[in-house]
Coordinates of C-alpha atoms in Angstrom, one line a residue:
X121 CA 80.8 26.7 -74.0
X122 CA 81.2 23.1 -75.1
X123 CA 84.5 21.3 -75.1
X124 CA 84.9 21.4 -78.8
X125 CA 83.8 25.0 -78.9
X126 CA 86.6 26.2 -76.5
X127 CA 89.2 24.1 -78.3
X128 CA 88.1 25.6 -81.7
X129 CA 88.3 29.1 -80.2
X130 CA 91.8 28.3 -78.8
X131 CA 92.9 27.1 -82.2
X132 CA 91.6 30.2 -83.9
X133 CA 93.2 32.6 -81.4
X134 CA 96.6 30.8 -81.5
X135 CA 96.8 30.2 -85.2
X136 CA 98.5 33.4 -86.3
X137 CA 101.2 33.1 -83.6
X138 CA 101.7 29.4 -84.0
X139 CA 101.7 29.4 -87.8
X140 CA 104.0 32.4 -87.9
X141 CA 106.5 30.7 -85.7
X142 CA 106.3 27.5 -87.6
X143 CA 106.8 29.3 -90.9
X144 CA 109.9 31.1 -89.5
X145 CA 111.2 27.7 -88.5
X146 CA 110.4 25.6 -91.6
X147 CA 110.3 28.4 -94.3
X148 CA 107.6 26.7 -96.4
X149 CA 103.9 27.5 -96.2
X150 CA 102.8 23.9 -96.9
X151 CA 105.1 22.3 -94.2
X152 CA 104.2 25.0 -91.7
X153 CA 100.5 24.4 -92.3
X154 CA 100.9 20.6 -92.1
X155 CA 102.8 20.9 -88.8
X156 CA 100.1 23.2 -87.4
X157 CA 97.3 20.8 -88.5
X158 CA 99.1 17.9 -86.9
X159 CA 99.5 19.8 -83.7
X160 CA 95.8 20.6 -83.7
X161 CA 95.0 16.9 -84.1
X162 CA 97.2 16.0 -81.2
X163 CA 95.6 18.7 -79.1
X164 CA 92.2 17.3 -79.8
X165 CA 93.4 14.1 -78.1
X166 CA 95.3 15.7 -75.3
X167 CA 93.5 18.8 -74.2
X168 CA 90.1 17.2 -73.3
X169 CA 91.9 14.6 -71.2
X170 CA 94.6 16.8 -69.6
X171 CA 92.9 20.2 -69.7
X172 CA 93.9 23.3 -71.7
X173 CA 97.6 24.3 -71.5
X174 CA 98.6 27.5 -69.9
X175 CA 99.7 28.9 -73.3
X176 CA 97.9 27.1 -76.2
X177 CA 100.0 28.9 -78.8
X178 CA 103.2 27.8 -77.3
X179 CA 101.9 24.3 -76.9
X180 CA 100.9 24.2 -80.6
X181 CA 104.3 25.7 -81.7
X182 CA 106.2 23.1 -79.7
X183 CA 104.2 20.1 -80.8
X184 CA 103.9 21.4 -84.4
X185 CA 107.6 21.8 -84.7
X186 CA 108.3 18.3 -83.5
X187 CA 105.7 17.0 -85.9
X188 CA 107.2 19.0 -88.8
X189 CA 110.7 17.7 -88.0
X190 CA 109.3 14.1 -87.9
X191 CA 107.8 14.7 -91.3
X192 CA 111.1 15.9 -92.7
X193 CA 112.9 12.9 -91.3
X194 CA 110.4 10.6 -92.9
X195 CA 110.8 12.2 -96.2
X196 CA 114.5 12.2 -95.9
X197 CA 114.4 8.4 -95.9
X198 CA 113.0 8.5 -99.4
X199 CA 114.7 11.7 -100.7
X200 CA 118.0 13.4 -100.5
X201 CA 118.6 15.3 -97.3
X202 CA 117.3 18.9 -97.4
X203 CA 119.6 21.9 -97.8
X204 CA 120.7 23.5 -94.6
X205 CA 118.7 26.6 -95.2
X206 CA 115.4 24.7 -95.4
X207 CA 115.4 24.7 -91.6
X208 CA 116.3 28.1 -90.3
X209 CA 116.9 27.4 -86.7
X210 CA 119.6 25.0 -85.6
X211 CA 119.4 26.1 -81.9
X212 CA 118.5 23.7 -79.2
X213 CA 114.8 23.1 -79.3
X214 CA 114.2 23.5 -75.5
X215 CA 116.1 26.7 -75.3
X216 CA 114.1 28.2 -78.2
X217 CA 110.9 26.9 -76.7
X218 CA 111.7 28.7 -73.5
X219 CA 112.1 31.9 -75.5
X220 CA 108.7 31.2 -77.2
X221 CA 106.8 30.8 -74.0
X222 CA 107.2 34.4 -73.0
X223 CA 105.6 35.5 -76.2
X224 CA 108.4 38.1 -76.9
X225 CA 108.6 37.3 -80.6
X226 CA 104.9 36.6 -81.4
X227 CA 104.4 40.1 -82.9
X228 CA 107.3 39.7 -85.4
X229 CA 106.2 36.2 -86.4
X230 CA 102.6 37.4 -87.1
X231 CA 103.8 40.5 -89.0
X232 CA 106.2 38.4 -91.0
X233 CA 103.4 36.0 -91.9
X234 CA 101.1 38.9 -93.0
X235 CA 103.7 40.5 -95.1
X236 CA 104.8 37.3 -96.8
X237 CA 101.2 36.5 -97.8
X238 CA 100.9 40.1 -99.1
X239 CA 104.1 39.9 -101.1
X240 CA 104.0 42.1 -104.3
X241 CA 104.9 39.0 -106.5
X242 CA 101.3 37.9 -106.0
X243 CA 98.2 39.6 -107.5
X244 CA 96.1 41.5 -104.9
X245 CA 93.2 39.0 -105.0
X246 CA 95.6 36.1 -104.4
X247 CA 97.4 38.0 -101.6
X248 CA 94.3 38.6 -99.6
X249 CA 92.8 35.1 -100.2
X250 CA 96.1 33.5 -99.2
X251 CA 96.4 35.6 -96.0
X252 CA 92.8 34.8 -95.0
X253 CA 93.5 31.1 -95.5
X254 CA 97.0 31.0 -93.9
X255 CA 96.9 33.7 -91.2
X256 CA 93.3 33.5 -90.1
X257 CA 92.5 29.9 -91.1
X258 CA 89.2 30.7 -92.8
X259 CA 87.7 27.9 -94.8
X260 CA 87.7 28.2 -98.6
X261 CA 83.9 28.5 -98.4
X262 CA 84.1 31.4 -96.0
X263 CA 86.7 33.2 -98.2
X264 CA 84.7 32.6 -101.4
X265 CA 81.6 34.1 -99.7
X266 CA 83.6 37.2 -98.8
X267 CA 84.8 37.6 -102.4
X268 CA 81.4 36.7 -104.0
X269 CA 82.9 33.9 -106.0
X270 CA 82.4 30.1 -106.2
X271 CA 84.3 27.8 -103.8
X272 CA 86.0 26.1 -106.8
X273 CA 87.3 29.5 -108.1
X274 CA 88.6 30.4 -104.7
X275 CA 90.3 27.0 -104.3
X276 CA 92.1 27.6 -107.5
X277 CA 93.1 31.1 -106.5
X278 CA 94.6 30.0 -103.2
X279 CA 96.4 27.0 -104.8
X280 CA 97.9 29.3 -107.5
X281 CA 99.0 31.8 -104.8
X282 CA 100.8 29.1 -102.8
X283 CA 102.4 27.8 -106.0
X284 CA 103.7 31.3 -106.8
X285 CA 105.1 31.8 -103.3
X286 CA 107.0 28.5 -103.6
X287 CA 108.2 29.1 -107.2
X288 CA 109.2 32.7 -106.6
X289 CA 111.5 31.9 -103.7
X290 CA 109.8 34.6 -101.6
X291 CA 112.2 35.6 -98.9
X292 CA 111.0 34.5 -95.4
X293 CA 112.3 37.5 -93.6
X294 CA 110.4 40.5 -92.4
X295 CA 110.6 43.3 -95.0
X296 CA 112.3 46.6 -94.3
X297 CA 110.6 49.9 -93.6
X298 CA 110.1 50.9 -97.2
X299 CA 108.6 47.6 -98.3
X300 CA 106.4 47.5 -95.2
X301 CA 104.9 50.9 -96.1
X302 CA 104.2 49.7 -99.7
X303 CA 102.4 46.5 -98.6
X304 CA 100.5 48.2 -95.7
X305 CA 97.3 48.8 -97.7
X306 CA 97.0 45.2 -98.7
X307 CA 97.6 44.0 -95.2
X308 CA 95.0 46.4 -93.9
X309 CA 92.5 45.1 -96.5
X310 CA 93.1 41.6 -95.4
X311 CA 92.7 42.4 -91.7
X312 CA 89.4 44.2 -92.4
X313 CA 88.1 41.2 -94.4
X314 CA 88.9 39.0 -91.4
X315 CA 86.9 41.4 -89.2
X316 CA 84.0 41.4 -91.6
X317 CA 83.9 37.6 -91.7
X318 CA 83.6 37.6 -87.9
X319 CA 81.2 40.5 -87.8
X320 CA 78.8 39.1 -90.3
X321 CA 78.4 35.8 -88.5
X322 CA 79.1 36.7 -84.8
X323 CA 76.8 37.1 -81.9
X324 CA 77.5 37.3 -78.2
X325 CA 77.3 33.5 -77.9
X326 CA 79.3 32.7 -81.0
X327 CA 83.0 32.2 -81.1
X328 CA 83.2 33.9 -84.5
X329 CA 83.3 37.1 -82.5
X330 CA 87.0 36.0 -81.9
X331 CA 87.7 36.9 -85.5
X332 CA 86.7 40.5 -84.8
X333 CA 88.9 40.5 -81.7
X334 CA 91.8 39.0 -83.8
X335 CA 91.4 41.6 -86.5
X336 CA 91.4 44.4 -83.9
X337 CA 94.4 42.9 -82.2
X338 CA 96.4 42.7 -85.5
X339 CA 95.5 46.3 -86.3
X340 CA 96.8 47.5 -82.9
X341 CA 100.1 45.6 -83.7
X342 CA 100.3 47.4 -87.1
X343 CA 99.7 50.8 -85.4
X344 CA 102.6 50.1 -83.1
X345 CA 104.8 49.6 -86.2
X346 CA 103.2 52.6 -88.1
X347 CA 102.1 55.0 -85.4
X348 CA 101.7 58.0 -87.8
X349 CA 99.6 56.2 -90.4
X350 CA 96.0 57.8 -90.4
X351 CA 94.4 55.0 -92.4
X352 CA 95.4 52.5 -89.8
X353 CA 93.8 54.8 -87.1
X354 CA 90.7 54.9 -89.3
X355 CA 90.6 51.2 -89.7
X356 CA 90.9 50.5 -86.0
X357 CA 88.3 53.2 -85.2
X358 CA 85.9 51.6 -87.8
X359 CA 86.3 48.1 -86.3
X360 CA 85.9 49.4 -82.7
X361 CA 82.7 51.3 -83.6
X362 CA 81.2 48.2 -85.3
X363 CA 82.3 45.8 -82.6
X364 CA 80.9 48.2 -79.9
X365 CA 77.4 47.1 -81.1
X366 CA 77.9 43.4 -80.6
X367 CA 75.6 43.0 -77.6
X368 CA 72.8 45.0 -79.3
X369 CA 72.8 43.4 -82.7
X370 CA 70.9 40.3 -81.7
X371 CA 67.8 39.7 -79.5
X372 CA 67.2 36.9 -76.9
X373 CA 66.4 34.5 -79.8
X374 CA 69.6 35.5 -81.6
X375 CA 67.6 37.2 -84.2
X376 CA 69.2 40.3 -85.9
X377 CA 68.2 43.7 -84.5
X378 CA 68.6 46.5 -87.1
X379 CA 70.7 49.5 -86.1
X380 CA 67.7 51.8 -85.8
X381 CA 66.0 49.4 -83.4
X382 CA 69.0 48.6 -81.2
X383 CA 69.1 49.4 -77.5
X384 CA 71.9 52.0 -77.6
X385 CA 72.5 51.5 -73.9
X386 CA 74.0 48.2 -74.8
X387 CA 76.7 49.7 -77.0
X388 CA 80.2 49.5 -75.6
X389 CA 81.0 53.1 -74.7
X390 CA 84.6 52.3 -73.9
X391 CA 85.2 51.2 -77.5
X392 CA 83.3 54.1 -78.9
X393 CA 85.3 56.6 -76.9
X394 CA 88.6 55.1 -78.1
X395 CA 87.3 55.1 -81.7
X396 CA 86.2 58.7 -81.6
X397 CA 89.6 59.8 -80.3
X398 CA 91.3 57.8 -83.0
X399 CA 89.2 59.5 -85.7
X400 CA 89.9 62.9 -84.4
X401 CA 93.6 62.1 -84.4
X402 CA 93.5 60.7 -87.9
X403 CA 91.7 63.7 -89.3
X404 CA 94.4 66.0 -88.1
X405 CA 96.7 64.4 -90.7
X406 CA 94.5 65.7 -93.5
X407 CA 95.0 62.6 -95.6
X408 CA 91.5 61.2 -96.1
X409 CA 91.2 57.5 -97.0
X410 CA 88.5 55.0 -97.3
X411 CA 88.8 53.6 -93.7
X412 CA 88.7 57.1 -92.2
X413 CA 85.5 57.9 -94.2
X414 CA 83.8 54.7 -93.2
X415 CA 84.8 55.3 -89.6
X416 CA 83.3 58.8 -89.9
X417 CA 80.1 57.3 -91.0
X418 CA 80.0 54.8 -88.1
X419 CA 80.9 57.7 -85.8
X420 CA 77.7 59.6 -86.9
X421 CA 75.7 56.6 -85.8
X422 CA 77.6 56.3 -82.5
X423 CA 77.1 60.0 -81.7
X424 CA 73.3 59.9 -82.3
X425 CA 71.5 59.4 -79.0
X426 CA 68.4 58.2 -80.8
X427 CA 67.9 56.8 -84.3
X428 CA 65.9 59.9 -85.3
X429 CA 68.9 62.0 -84.4
X430 CA 71.1 60.4 -87.1
X431 CA 72.4 62.9 -89.7
X432 CA 71.5 60.9 -92.8
X433 CA 72.3 63.8 -95.1
X434 CA 75.8 63.9 -93.8
X435 CA 76.1 60.1 -94.1
X436 CA 75.0 60.3 -97.8
X437 CA 77.7 62.9 -98.5
X438 CA 80.3 60.7 -96.8
X439 CA 79.2 57.8 -99.0
X440 CA 79.6 59.9 -102.1
X441 CA 83.2 60.7 -101.0
X442 CA 83.7 56.9 -100.4
X443 CA 82.5 56.2 -103.9
X444 CA 85.2 58.4 -105.3
X445 CA 87.9 56.8 -103.1
X446 CA 86.7 53.2 -103.4
X447 CA 84.2 52.8 -106.3
X448 CA 82.2 49.6 -105.8
X449 CA 78.6 48.5 -106.1
X450 CA 78.5 47.6 -102.4
X451 CA 79.4 51.2 -101.5
X452 CA 76.7 52.4 -103.8
X453 CA 74.2 50.1 -102.2
X454 CA 75.1 51.5 -98.8
X455 CA 74.6 55.0 -100.1
X456 CA 71.2 54.0 -101.3
X457 CA 70.3 53.0 -97.8
X458 CA 71.3 56.5 -96.6
X459 CA 69.3 58.1 -99.4
X460 CA 66.2 56.0 -98.4
X461 CA 66.4 57.6 -94.9
X462 CA 67.1 61.1 -96.2
X463 CA 64.9 61.3 -99.3
X464 CA 62.7 58.2 -99.4
X465 CA 62.4 54.7 -100.9
X466 CA 61.7 55.8 -104.4
X467 CA 64.9 57.7 -104.8
X468 CA 66.9 54.9 -103.2
X469 CA 65.4 52.2 -105.5
X470 CA 66.5 54.2 -108.5
X471 CA 70.1 53.8 -107.2
X472 CA 69.6 50.1 -106.3
X473 CA 68.1 48.7 -109.5
X474 CA 71.1 49.3 -111.8
X475 CA 73.2 47.2 -109.4
X476 CA 71.2 44.0 -109.9
X477 CA 73.6 42.3 -112.3
X478 CA 76.8 43.0 -110.3
X479 CA 75.2 42.1 -107.0
X480 CA 73.0 39.2 -108.0
X481 CA 74.8 36.9 -105.6
X482 CA 74.9 39.3 -102.7
X483 CA 72.6 38.7 -99.7
X484 CA 72.4 42.4 -98.7
X485 CA 71.4 43.6 -102.1
X486 CA 68.3 41.5 -102.2
X487 CA 67.5 42.3 -98.6
X488 CA 67.8 46.1 -99.2
X489 CA 65.8 45.9 -102.5
X490 CA 63.1 43.8 -100.8
X491 CA 62.8 46.4 -98.0
X492 CA 62.5 49.3 -100.4
X493 CA 59.9 47.5 -102.5
X494 CA 58.0 46.6 -99.4
X495 CA 58.0 50.3 -98.3
X496 CA 56.6 51.2 -101.7
X497 CA 53.8 48.7 -101.3
X498 CA 55.1 46.5 -104.2
X499 CA 54.6 43.3 -102.2
X500 CA 55.0 40.7 -105.0
X501 CA 58.3 42.1 -106.1
X502 CA 59.4 42.4 -102.5
X503 CA 58.6 38.8 -101.8
X504 CA 60.7 37.7 -104.8
X505 CA 63.7 39.7 -103.5
X506 CA 63.3 38.4 -99.9
X507 CA 63.1 34.8 -101.3
X508 CA 66.4 35.3 -103.1
X509 CA 68.0 36.9 -100.0
X510 CA 67.1 33.8 -97.9
X511 CA 68.7 31.6 -100.4
X512 CA 71.9 33.6 -100.0
X513 CA 71.8 34.1 -96.2
X514 CA 75.2 33.6 -94.5
X515 CA 73.8 32.6 -91.1
X516 CA 70.5 31.4 -89.5
X517 CA 70.1 34.9 -88.0
X518 CA 70.1 36.5 -91.4
X519 CA 67.6 34.0 -92.7
X520 CA 65.3 34.6 -89.7
X521 CA 65.5 38.3 -90.2
X522 CA 64.3 38.0 -93.8
X523 CA 61.6 35.6 -92.8
X524 CA 60.2 38.3 -90.5
X525 CA 60.0 40.5 -93.5
X526 CA 58.1 37.8 -95.4
X527 CA 55.8 37.3 -92.5
X528 CA 55.0 41.1 -92.4
X529 CA 54.3 40.9 -96.2
X530 CA 51.8 38.2 -95.5
X531 CA 50.2 40.3 -92.8
X532 CA 49.9 43.2 -95.2
X533 CA 48.3 41.0 -97.9
X534 CA 45.9 39.6 -95.3
X535 CA 45.0 43.1 -94.2
X536 CA 44.3 44.2 -97.7
X537 CA 42.2 41.1 -98.4
X538 CA 40.2 41.8 -95.2
X539 CA 39.6 45.4 -96.3
X540 CA 38.3 44.1 -99.7
X541 CA 36.0 41.6 -98.0
X542 CA 34.8 44.1 -95.5
X543 CA 34.2 46.6 -98.3

């Protein structure tokens, strides 16, 4: 790993803890973010020369807090002194730092940060976008891609969310048990989006896999707070099952390997075993939810020793259940894939075509549609879909995967031409 790569990975891993602690201290999102950014800039100068600190999060909290205090002092020369409650902690800095170093309060800081971003004063779309930006540090471009909107639209959404938080005087205290339960669904959605961002771009040599680890870690924290919540068990099981395939999802050239062609010996059986136990435990609550259903689908793949052993009919039924719980064109697209395996490409294409307008900017839609058209021998239309998919690819690996499809179309066309000539 290069010097910049390990520093970037350390920033990503430390961000929730550091930003959560800085928010508790300064009680404004903007100042906490500015302080964290300043600490990162100072780390870029210090760490390559002095080596990584023993606890990067504690280092960033300490330096960030000093930077934030300096910023307040500079502003105070031009403005009236801030109210006492603008800085929550009047204790001695070194004493508090010593408390920080043992990490005893990291969990509360992270959870406080999550719940503030998911405050009910904000619309759901703003809550999740804000949490992805603040808690996980995803770029506006990354978040826009996850929501299938333009960067400009997402920038406005995040700006409005931060403005609402500031104007509403959102309390910067961890909510009580009743409020926590109400906001849990939104927090779970945010965490899963973080996981998906890492999952869609990660490979064994890519630090984005850390986003998956971070989402799993946050979900484990949530389960400690809500040990009897089956949807959290389903969410954790789903992420563990998907993450278990990390080493099998890419070949030696970092090209994508489809699920049916993966070497299942490379799947992480420890993660799978934990996930299956979680699903069984969640099912006993008899409160089905979308994460539990998705985890059940992933479990059917995990339980199949060979691709041909996969129970596609059962997977199609589970997707139908998911469509009732969480209607969305993406869920329907996934059901179409199961239908193609169970009943053929013609039946699947009939489900996919009506989704064209809603999913016109979605990479996977064009990839799936192209694959179905290719299977049906409609090469020209397949090529058109694959060209569109390449234009929307989120990573070089996705683009390379689609190029392989295009190359196979060229082989098919050449084969047909040869048959005609030979005939």
